[in-house]
Short mmCIF file of C-alpha atoms in Angstrom, two decimals:
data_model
loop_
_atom_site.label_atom_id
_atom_site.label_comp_id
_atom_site.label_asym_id
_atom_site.label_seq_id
_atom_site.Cartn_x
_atom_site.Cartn_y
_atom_site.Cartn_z
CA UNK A 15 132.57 125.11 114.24
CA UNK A 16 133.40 123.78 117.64
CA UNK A 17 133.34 119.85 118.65
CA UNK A 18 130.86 119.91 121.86
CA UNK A 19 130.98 116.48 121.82
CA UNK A 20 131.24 115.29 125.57
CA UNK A 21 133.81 112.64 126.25
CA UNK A 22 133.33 109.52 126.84
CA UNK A 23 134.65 106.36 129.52
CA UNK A 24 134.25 102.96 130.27
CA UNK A 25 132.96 102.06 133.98
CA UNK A 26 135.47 99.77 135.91
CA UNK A 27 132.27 97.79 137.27
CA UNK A 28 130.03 96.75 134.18
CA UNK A 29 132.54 97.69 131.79
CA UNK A 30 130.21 99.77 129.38
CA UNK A 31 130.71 103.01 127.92
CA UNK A 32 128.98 106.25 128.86
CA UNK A 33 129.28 109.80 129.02
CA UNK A 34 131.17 111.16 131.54
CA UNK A 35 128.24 113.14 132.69
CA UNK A 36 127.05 109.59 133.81
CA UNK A 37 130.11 108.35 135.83
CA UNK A 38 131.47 109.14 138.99
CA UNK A 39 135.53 109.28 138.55
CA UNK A 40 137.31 107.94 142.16
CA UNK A 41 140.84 108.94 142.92
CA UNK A 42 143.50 107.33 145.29
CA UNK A 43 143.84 109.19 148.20
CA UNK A 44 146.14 107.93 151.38
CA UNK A 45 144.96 104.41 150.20
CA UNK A 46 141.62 104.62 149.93
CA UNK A 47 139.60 105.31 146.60
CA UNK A 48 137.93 108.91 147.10
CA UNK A 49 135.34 109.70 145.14
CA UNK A 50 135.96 113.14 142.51
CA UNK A 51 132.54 113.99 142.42
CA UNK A 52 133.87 117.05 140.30
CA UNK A 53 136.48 115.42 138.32
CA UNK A 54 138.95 118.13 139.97
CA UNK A 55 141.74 115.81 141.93
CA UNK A 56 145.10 115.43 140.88
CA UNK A 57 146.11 112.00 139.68
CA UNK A 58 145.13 108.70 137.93
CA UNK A 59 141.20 108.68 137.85
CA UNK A 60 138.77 105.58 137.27
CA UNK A 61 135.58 106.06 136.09
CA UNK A 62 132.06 104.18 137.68
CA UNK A 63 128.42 104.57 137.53
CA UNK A 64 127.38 105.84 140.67
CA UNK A 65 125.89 102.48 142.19
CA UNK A 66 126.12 99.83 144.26
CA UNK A 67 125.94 97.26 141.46
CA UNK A 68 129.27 98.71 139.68
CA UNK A 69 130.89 99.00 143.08
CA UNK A 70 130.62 95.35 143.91
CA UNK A 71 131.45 94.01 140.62
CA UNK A 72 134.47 96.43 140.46
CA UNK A 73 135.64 95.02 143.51
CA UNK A 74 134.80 91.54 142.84
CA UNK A 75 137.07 91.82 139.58
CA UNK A 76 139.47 93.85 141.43
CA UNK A 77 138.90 95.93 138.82
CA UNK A 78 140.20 99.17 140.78
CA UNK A 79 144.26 98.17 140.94
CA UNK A 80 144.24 97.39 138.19
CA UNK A 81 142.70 100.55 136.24
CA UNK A 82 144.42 102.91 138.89
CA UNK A 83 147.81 101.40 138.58
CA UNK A 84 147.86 100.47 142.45
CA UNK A 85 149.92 97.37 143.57
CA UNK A 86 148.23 97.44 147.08
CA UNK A 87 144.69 96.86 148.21
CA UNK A 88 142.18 99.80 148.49
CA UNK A 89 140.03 100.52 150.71
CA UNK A 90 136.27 101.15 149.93
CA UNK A 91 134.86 102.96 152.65
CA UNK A 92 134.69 106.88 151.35
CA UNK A 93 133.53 105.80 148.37
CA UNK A 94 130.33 103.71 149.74
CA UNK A 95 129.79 106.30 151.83
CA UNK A 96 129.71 108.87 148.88
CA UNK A 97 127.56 106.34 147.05
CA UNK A 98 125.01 105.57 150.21
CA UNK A 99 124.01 109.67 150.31
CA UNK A 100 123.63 109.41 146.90
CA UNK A 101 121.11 106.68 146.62
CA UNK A 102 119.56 108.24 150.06
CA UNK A 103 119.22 112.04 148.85
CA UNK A 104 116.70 113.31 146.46
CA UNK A 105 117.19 113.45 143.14
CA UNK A 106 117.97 117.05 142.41
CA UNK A 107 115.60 119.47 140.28
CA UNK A 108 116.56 119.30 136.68
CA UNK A 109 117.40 123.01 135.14
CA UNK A 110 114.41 122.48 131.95
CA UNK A 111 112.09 120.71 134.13
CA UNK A 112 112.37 117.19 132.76
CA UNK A 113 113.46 115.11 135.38
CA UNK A 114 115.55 112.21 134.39
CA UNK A 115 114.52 108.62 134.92
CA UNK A 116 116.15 106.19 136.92
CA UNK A 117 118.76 103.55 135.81
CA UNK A 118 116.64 100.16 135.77
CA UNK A 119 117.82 98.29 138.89
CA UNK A 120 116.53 94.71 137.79
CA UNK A 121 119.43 94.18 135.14
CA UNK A 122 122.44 92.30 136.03
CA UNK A 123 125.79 95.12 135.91
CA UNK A 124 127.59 93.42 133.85
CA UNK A 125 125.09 93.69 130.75
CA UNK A 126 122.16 91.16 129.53
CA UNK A 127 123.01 87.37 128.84
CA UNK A 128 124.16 86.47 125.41
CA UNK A 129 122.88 83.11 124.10
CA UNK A 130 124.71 80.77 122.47
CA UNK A 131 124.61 81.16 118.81
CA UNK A 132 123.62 76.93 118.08
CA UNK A 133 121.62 74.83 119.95
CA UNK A 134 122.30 71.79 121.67
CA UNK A 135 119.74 69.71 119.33
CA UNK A 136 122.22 70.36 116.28
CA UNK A 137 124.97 68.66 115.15
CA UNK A 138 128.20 69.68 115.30
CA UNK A 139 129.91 71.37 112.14
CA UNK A 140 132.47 69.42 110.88
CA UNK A 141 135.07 70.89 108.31
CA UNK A 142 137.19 69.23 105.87
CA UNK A 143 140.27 70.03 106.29
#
């Protein structure tokens, strides 16, 4: 039997995993990142949801040289372009007829808060060592 499992790749931005079907891979190109809409381009490849959220938290973390191997600074511009027609067009007709729903935009990128595991009302633990 054949594996049709799809493969899967951690976004740059909020740093959680997803199919690649879900990520947009950008390339280095002339020293700017260039988005690989079809995964096609030759070289080193990072992998980001397709929104503004994971974009500026990528950047903020500088996550980009870092994940591309670059030493100098990249330039955004082709890649917020790519990303503004994407958020402007129409989401396209699903082949089945269920159309897909939205990412929730009210969560922070970089995943829900984690509380702290005690309170400040208790003690602390102390061990005998």
């Amino acid at each position: 039997m054949a594996d049709t499992s799809i493969p899967v790749r951690t976004c740059v931005g909020c740093r959680r995993r997803a199919p690649v079907t879900e990520l947009l891979r950008v390339v280095v190109r002339d020293g700017g990142l260039t988005p690989d809409p079809r995964r096609r381009l030759p070289g080193r490849g990072a992998s980001l949801h397709p929104t503004a959220e994971c974009l500026h938290a990528a950047v903020r973390r500088r996550a980009f040289p870092r994940a591309l191997r670059c030493s100098t600074s990249l330039e955004t511009g082709p890649l917020e372009d790519h990303l503004g027609q994407q958020v402007s067009r129409p989401a396209a007709p699903v082949p089945g007829g269920r159309p897909t729903a939205a990412p929730p935009t009210d969560r922070h990128p970089a995943g829900p808060h984690v509380e702290s595991r005690t309170s400040s009302d208790e003690p602390p633990v102390k061990s005998s060592r």
